[in-house]
Short mmCIF file of C-alpha atoms and ligand atoms in Angstrom, two decimals:
data_model
loop_
_atom_site.label_atom_id
_atom_site.label_comp_id
_atom_site.label_asym_id
_atom_site.label_seq_id
_atom_site.Cartn_x
_atom_site.Cartn_y
_atom_site.Cartn_z
CA UNK A 1 -238.37 169.82 -185.29
CA UNK A 2 -239.23 172.62 -183.74
CA UNK A 3 -237.87 175.29 -186.58
CA UNK A 4 -238.95 178.38 -186.44
CA UNK A 5 -239.79 179.68 -189.63
CA UNK A 6 -242.51 182.66 -189.43
CA UNK A 7 -245.04 184.03 -186.35
CA UNK A 8 -247.82 182.73 -188.25
CA UNK A 9 -246.71 179.01 -188.51
CA UNK A 10 -245.57 179.61 -184.59
CA UNK A 11 -248.52 178.28 -182.52
CA UNK A 12 -249.67 181.06 -181.02
CA UNK A 13 -249.64 179.06 -176.89
CA UNK A 14 -245.98 178.59 -177.89
CA UNK A 15 -245.70 182.17 -179.72
CA UNK A 16 -245.76 183.21 -175.99
CA UNK A 17 -244.28 180.64 -173.60
CA UNK A 18 -240.86 182.15 -175.46
CA UNK A 19 -241.96 186.06 -174.67
CA UNK A 20 -242.81 184.72 -171.17
CA UNK A 21 -238.98 182.58 -171.38
CA UNK A 22 -237.46 185.60 -172.43
CA UNK A 23 -238.26 187.76 -169.82
CA UNK A 24 -237.82 185.11 -166.97
CA UNK A 25 -234.55 185.56 -168.08
CA UNK A 26 -233.83 188.22 -169.04
CA UNK A 27 -235.52 189.60 -165.17
CA UNK A 28 -232.75 186.12 -164.00
CA UNK A 29 -229.80 187.81 -166.40
CA UNK A 30 -230.29 190.86 -163.72
CA UNK A 31 -227.18 193.60 -164.81
CA UNK A 32 -223.93 190.86 -164.99
CA UNK A 33 -221.49 191.67 -167.18
CA UNK A 34 -222.39 190.52 -170.91
CA UNK A 35 -219.77 188.09 -170.73
CA UNK A 36 -220.90 186.30 -168.08
CA UNK A 37 -222.86 182.47 -168.54
CA UNK A 38 -226.21 181.83 -167.26
CA UNK A 39 -226.92 180.26 -164.37
CA UNK A 40 -228.12 177.94 -166.46
CA UNK A 41 -226.60 176.00 -168.50
CA UNK A 42 -229.57 174.49 -171.21
CA UNK A 43 -227.46 174.90 -174.14
CA UNK A 44 -224.03 173.64 -173.10
CA UNK A 45 -222.17 170.79 -175.55
CA UNK A 46 -224.56 172.27 -178.81
CA UNK A 47 -223.16 173.47 -181.54
CA UNK A 48 -225.02 176.75 -183.31
CA UNK A 49 -224.12 177.91 -187.10
CA UNK A 50 -225.18 181.49 -188.25
CA UNK A 51 -225.73 181.78 -191.46
CA UNK A 52 -225.08 185.39 -193.89
CA UNK A 53 -226.70 185.81 -197.43
CA UNK A 54 -227.26 189.67 -196.27
CA UNK A 55 -224.87 191.86 -193.95
CA UNK A 56 -226.24 192.14 -189.92
CA UNK A 57 -225.51 194.04 -186.86
CA UNK A 58 -227.93 193.60 -183.95
CA UNK A 59 -228.95 189.54 -185.13
CA UNK A 60 -225.38 187.78 -185.64
CA UNK A 61 -224.21 189.59 -182.22
CA UNK A 62 -227.08 189.33 -180.25
CA UNK A 63 -227.80 185.40 -181.46
CA UNK A 64 -223.73 184.39 -180.97
CA UNK A 65 -224.13 186.49 -177.33
CA UNK A 66 -227.09 184.38 -176.66
CA UNK A 67 -226.25 181.48 -177.41
CA UNK A 68 -222.44 181.65 -175.70
CA UNK A 69 -224.88 183.12 -172.17
CA UNK A 70 -227.05 179.58 -172.38
CA UNK A 71 -223.25 177.56 -172.42
CA UNK A 72 -223.45 177.14 -176.79
CA UNK A 73 -220.80 177.35 -178.94
CA UNK A 74 -221.54 178.86 -182.18
CA UNK A 75 -219.65 179.94 -185.86
CA UNK A 76 -220.39 182.16 -188.41
CA UNK A 77 -221.24 181.69 -191.38
CA UNK A 78 -221.72 183.91 -194.68
CA UNK A 79 -223.50 182.65 -197.45
CA UNK A 80 -220.63 183.50 -199.72
CA UNK A 81 -217.94 181.88 -199.13
CA UNK A 82 -220.20 179.39 -198.76
CA UNK A 83 -219.78 176.40 -201.48
CA UNK A 84 -223.72 177.75 -200.92
CA UNK A 85 -222.85 180.09 -203.22
CA UNK A 86 -220.68 178.34 -205.42
CA UNK A 87 -223.47 175.95 -206.88
CA UNK A 88 -224.00 173.70 -203.41
CA UNK A 89 -227.68 173.34 -203.32
CA UNK A 90 -229.10 174.24 -200.18
CA UNK A 91 -231.04 170.69 -199.49
CA UNK A 92 -226.96 169.09 -199.79
CA UNK A 93 -225.84 172.50 -197.86
CA UNK A 94 -229.00 171.61 -194.57
CA UNK A 95 -228.30 167.83 -195.43
CA UNK A 96 -224.22 168.24 -194.25
CA UNK A 97 -225.47 171.03 -191.27
CA UNK A 98 -226.96 168.81 -189.53
CA UNK A 99 -224.39 166.34 -189.54
CA UNK A 100 -221.70 169.31 -187.47
CA UNK A 101 -224.11 171.05 -185.81
CA UNK A 102 -227.05 171.22 -184.02
CA UNK A 103 -229.44 174.70 -184.75
CA UNK A 104 -229.00 176.88 -188.22
CA UNK A 105 -230.00 180.15 -188.46
CA UNK A 106 -229.93 181.69 -190.92
CA UNK A 107 -230.56 185.53 -192.59
CA UNK A 108 -231.12 184.84 -196.20
CA UNK A 109 -232.93 186.74 -199.31
CA UNK A 110 -235.13 183.67 -201.35
CA UNK A 111 -237.92 182.57 -198.98
CA UNK A 112 -237.82 179.45 -200.55
CA UNK A 113 -233.94 179.20 -199.90
CA UNK A 114 -235.27 179.50 -195.80
CA UNK A 115 -237.86 176.72 -196.45
CA UNK A 116 -236.00 174.03 -198.68
CA UNK A 117 -233.16 174.95 -195.74
CA UNK A 118 -235.22 173.63 -193.29
CA UNK A 119 -237.46 171.01 -194.98
CA UNK A 120 -234.22 169.20 -195.21
CA UNK A 121 -232.26 170.40 -192.42
CA UNK A 122 -232.68 167.11 -189.95
CA UNK A 123 -232.33 170.00 -186.74
CA UNK A 124 -233.94 172.98 -186.66
CA UNK A 125 -233.69 176.93 -188.65
CA UNK A 126 -234.71 179.76 -186.90
CA UNK A 127 -234.88 182.15 -189.79
CA UNK A 128 -233.24 185.73 -189.56
CA UNK A 129 -235.07 187.57 -191.76
CA UNK A 130 -235.81 186.82 -195.96
CA UNK A 131 -236.99 189.68 -198.45
CA UNK A 132 -240.70 188.23 -196.86
CA UNK A 133 -240.49 187.89 -193.17
CA UNK A 134 -237.92 188.60 -189.71
CA UNK A 135 -240.15 186.96 -187.13
CA UNK A 136 -237.29 187.02 -184.52
CA UNK A 137 -237.10 191.01 -184.34
CA UNK A 138 -241.25 190.92 -184.03
CA UNK A 139 -240.85 188.39 -181.34
CA UNK A 140 -238.50 191.14 -179.58
CA UNK A 141 -241.16 193.92 -179.88
CA UNK A 142 -244.00 192.15 -178.87
CA UNK A 143 -241.34 191.04 -175.75
CA UNK A 144 -240.27 195.28 -175.69
CA UNK A 145 -244.51 196.60 -175.83
CA UNK A 146 -245.21 195.35 -173.23
CA UNK A 147 -242.53 195.36 -171.12
CA UNK A 148 -243.04 199.01 -170.64
CA UNK A 149 -247.13 198.86 -171.51
CA UNK A 150 -248.62 195.38 -170.40
CA UNK A 151 -250.17 193.05 -172.57
CA UNK A 152 -250.04 193.79 -176.78
CA UNK A 153 -253.30 192.85 -177.20
CA UNK A 154 -256.81 195.43 -178.31
CA UNK A 155 -253.90 197.57 -179.09
CA UNK A 156 -253.61 199.72 -181.91
CA UNK A 157 -250.26 199.40 -183.42
CA UNK A 158 -249.31 201.83 -186.82
CA UNK A 159 -247.12 201.32 -189.02
CA UNK A 160 -246.00 203.81 -191.25
CA UNK A 161 -243.89 203.66 -194.51
CA UNK A 162 -242.94 200.50 -196.68
CA UNK A 163 -245.09 197.54 -196.76
CA UNK A 164 -241.91 195.40 -196.17
CA UNK A 165 -240.27 192.16 -193.84
CA UNK A 166 -241.04 193.62 -190.91
CA UNK A 167 -244.30 194.88 -191.54
CA UNK A 168 -245.34 191.39 -193.11
CA UNK A 169 -243.71 189.84 -189.24
CA UNK A 170 -245.68 192.34 -187.69
CA UNK A 171 -249.15 191.42 -189.61
CA UNK A 172 -249.18 187.70 -188.72
CA UNK A 173 -247.85 188.78 -185.41
CA UNK A 174 -251.76 191.23 -185.48
CA UNK A 175 -252.97 188.11 -186.48
CA UNK A 176 -251.41 185.67 -183.60
CA UNK A 177 -251.72 188.30 -180.38
CA UNK A 178 -254.36 190.45 -180.70
CA UNK A 179 -253.52 193.51 -181.56
CA UNK A 180 -254.71 196.73 -184.61
CA UNK A 181 -252.87 196.83 -186.84
CA UNK A 182 -253.34 200.20 -188.79
CA UNK A 183 -250.61 200.28 -192.59
CA UNK A 184 -249.58 203.81 -193.49
CA UNK A 185 -248.11 204.84 -196.88
CA UNK A 186 -248.46 205.34 -200.29
CA UNK A 187 -250.02 202.25 -202.65
CA UNK A 188 -247.40 201.84 -204.76
CA UNK A 189 -244.86 199.72 -201.28
CA UNK A 190 -248.98 198.37 -200.48
CA UNK A 191 -247.75 195.02 -198.22
CA UNK A 192 -248.14 191.19 -199.58
CA UNK A 193 -251.58 190.61 -200.44
CA UNK A 194 -251.23 187.10 -198.23
CA UNK A 195 -250.79 189.06 -194.58
CA UNK A 196 -252.97 191.31 -194.99
CA UNK A 197 -255.19 187.63 -195.81
CA UNK A 198 -253.68 186.43 -193.01
CA UNK A 199 -254.67 188.84 -190.60
CA UNK A 200 -257.98 188.59 -191.91
CA UNK A 201 -258.86 185.27 -191.28
CA UNK A 202 -257.28 185.15 -187.77
CA UNK A 203 -260.45 188.26 -187.19
CA UNK A 204 -257.40 190.75 -186.79
CA UNK A 205 -258.04 192.83 -190.90
CA UNK A 206 -255.37 195.54 -190.80
CA UNK A 207 -256.40 198.96 -191.49
CA UNK A 208 -254.78 201.09 -195.06
CA UNK A 209 -254.69 204.51 -194.35
CA UNK A 210 -252.90 206.80 -196.78
CA UNK A 211 -252.79 209.61 -194.39
CA UNK A 212 -250.59 209.57 -191.78
CA UNK A 213 -252.15 211.64 -189.54
CA UNK A 214 -254.49 210.49 -189.57
CA UNK A 215 -253.40 206.51 -189.93
CA UNK A 216 -252.10 207.73 -186.08
CA UNK A 217 -254.74 208.79 -184.41
CA UNK A 218 -255.20 206.56 -180.95
CA UNK A 219 -251.88 204.59 -180.99
CA UNK A 220 -250.78 202.55 -179.00
CA UNK A 221 -246.66 202.48 -181.00
CA UNK A 222 -245.87 204.18 -184.43
CA UNK A 223 -243.36 201.49 -185.95
CA UNK A 224 -240.72 202.28 -189.49
CA UNK A 225 -238.84 201.05 -190.52
CA UNK A 226 -235.99 201.49 -193.79
CA UNK A 227 -236.85 202.78 -197.48
CA UNK A 228 -234.60 200.86 -198.95
CA UNK A 229 -234.63 197.23 -197.62
CA UNK A 230 -231.55 194.64 -198.22
CA UNK A 231 -233.14 193.31 -201.22
CA UNK A 232 -234.03 196.64 -202.94
CA UNK A 233 -232.09 197.99 -206.01
CA UNK A 234 -229.78 200.40 -205.01
CA UNK A 235 -232.23 202.34 -208.41
CA UNK A 236 -235.44 202.14 -206.99
CA UNK A 237 -233.51 203.99 -204.24
CA UNK A 238 -234.97 207.67 -205.02
CA UNK A 239 -238.34 207.13 -206.15
CA UNK A 240 -238.63 205.38 -203.23
CA UNK A 241 -237.51 208.59 -201.17
CA UNK A 242 -239.63 209.81 -202.87
CA UNK A 243 -242.65 208.05 -203.08
CA UNK A 244 -241.90 207.72 -198.84
CA UNK A 245 -241.23 211.17 -198.02
CA UNK A 246 -244.79 212.46 -196.61
CA UNK A 247 -244.29 208.84 -194.24
CA UNK A 248 -241.29 210.76 -192.30
CA UNK A 249 -242.40 209.70 -188.53
CA UNK A 250 -241.43 212.83 -186.14
CA UNK A 251 -242.89 215.32 -184.26
CA UNK A 252 -245.81 216.27 -185.50
CA UNK A 253 -246.68 212.91 -186.58
CA UNK A 254 -246.03 211.25 -182.53
CA UNK A 255 -248.01 214.17 -182.16
CA UNK A 256 -251.42 213.28 -183.66
CA UNK A 257 -250.84 209.63 -181.39
CA UNK A 258 -251.40 209.07 -178.27
CA UNK A 259 -249.62 211.01 -175.17
CA UNK A 260 -248.21 207.92 -174.91
CA UNK A 261 -247.24 206.28 -177.44
CA UNK A 262 -244.11 203.62 -178.37
CA UNK A 263 -241.89 204.56 -180.89
CA UNK A 264 -240.37 201.62 -182.02
CA UNK A 265 -237.36 200.55 -185.41
CA UNK A 266 -236.16 197.86 -186.22
CA UNK A 267 -232.45 199.79 -186.65
CA UNK A 268 -230.48 200.50 -188.73
CA UNK A 269 -232.44 203.50 -189.38
CA UNK A 270 -231.27 205.89 -191.40
CA UNK A 271 -231.92 209.30 -189.25
CA UNK A 272 -233.74 211.41 -191.06
CA UNK A 273 -234.76 209.89 -193.99
CA UNK A 274 -237.54 207.27 -192.29
CA UNK A 275 -237.47 208.92 -188.92
CA UNK A 276 -236.00 212.01 -187.25
CA UNK A 277 -233.24 212.25 -184.66
CA UNK A 278 -235.82 213.85 -182.18
CA UNK A 279 -238.65 210.57 -182.28
CA UNK A 280 -235.81 208.08 -182.54
CA UNK A 281 -233.81 209.73 -179.11
CA UNK A 282 -236.69 211.46 -177.90
CA UNK A 283 -238.60 210.12 -175.11
CA UNK A 284 -241.05 207.73 -176.50
CA UNK A 285 -238.30 205.87 -178.53
CA UNK A 286 -237.49 202.56 -176.98
CA UNK A 287 -235.08 201.25 -180.27
CA UNK A 288 -232.62 200.75 -177.76
CA UNK A 289 -234.65 197.75 -175.43
CA UNK A 290 -235.73 196.68 -178.63
CA UNK A 291 -232.34 196.11 -179.93
CA UNK A 292 -231.51 195.13 -176.46
CA UNK A 293 -234.55 192.60 -175.96
CA UNK A 294 -233.24 190.83 -179.67
CA UNK A 295 -231.19 188.65 -177.41
CA UNK A 296 -233.65 187.93 -174.83
CA UNK A 297 -236.29 187.05 -177.25
CA UNK A 298 -233.17 184.65 -179.64
CA UNK A 299 -232.74 183.19 -176.43
CA UNK A 300 -236.10 181.30 -176.11
CA UNK A 301 -236.46 180.56 -179.65
CA UNK A 302 -233.75 178.69 -179.51
CA UNK A 303 -234.25 176.78 -176.39
CA UNK A 304 -238.32 176.66 -178.31
CA UNK A 305 -236.18 174.74 -181.00
CA UNK A 306 -233.77 172.44 -179.09
CA UNK A 307 -236.74 171.95 -176.89
CA UNK A 308 -234.12 172.91 -173.60
N1 CP B 401 -232.64 194.23 -187.47
C1 CP B 401 -232.23 193.72 -187.34
O1 CP B 401 -231.62 192.59 -188.00
O2 CP B 401 -230.66 194.28 -187.74
P1 CP B 401 -229.65 193.33 -187.76
O3 CP B 401 -229.48 193.83 -189.42
O4 CP B 401 -228.50 194.59 -187.28
O5 CP B 401 -229.33 192.04 -187.50
N1 NVA B 402 -236.10 195.35 -194.36
C1 NVA B 402 -235.16 195.86 -193.57
C2 NVA B 402 -234.94 195.26 -192.26
C3 NVA B 402 -233.54 195.81 -192.09
C4 NVA B 402 -232.94 194.82 -190.67
C5 NVA B 402 -234.09 194.63 -194.65
O1 NVA B 402 -235.11 193.89 -194.91
O2 NVA B 402 -233.20 195.41 -195.15
#
């Protein structure tokens, strides 16, 4: 059973081949209309369940389109409308769904839910974001960086803001793809120890620099994300904004990075909170390529999981 649960739990060579396949599939499609099928139909006859326990625009639409382009079919399920939200165990849900569909993608809250789904499913399970990680996003981000700047190995990536789930997958990717990662943010919002320890064990210890202007010096890529994630209580919003205001990515901060430094954000962004519109819409921003590449990267992830 080949699941795609996290970047650090996926074989490094497989990660590289997923990126290569994503690029090849993107090139092969060229600019053809989005609703048309790929030349190859590796998902013909396959059904994919997309389960969402949290809102989504990109993950939902890109998985749905990607599976369809490869000849498969999808069903989109909202967690609250399933028995999952009304007391049926994750394990039983996994066993039942495995009798109907060929692959399960789930966006959920607790990592334990994802892991339990994977343990009991007899079909592959893909992590579409948990409170702890967002691996599909970072596969698209690595692909996007490399499209614009070549190999990401040994490049300097700087994360400014909350040490959240998206950061954790960046930390895992630093270990697997071999780039240098710096975190700049306030101590209360530091990343989880687990992802820092992992990167260090992989020979890519993460630098923590509290001064964002020092942190971005020499950066090839500057990244941020929302200050309040979907799993954070709304009551924490004001406190988080106060803690993170100094870590906004704006033109003054980008000016300290390399001149050709890219800017990324997984989106959705809160314009003029974590990043200014000037940076989002500026020449160094690749946020919409990043969003597009969710489609291509995930198509390759689905093929990797199904072995097709
Ligand atoms: N970046 C991302 O996962 O976006 P959605 O929440 O819209 O899926
Ligand atoms: N950190 C954000 C990412 C959204 C794609 C969240 O979890 O809400």
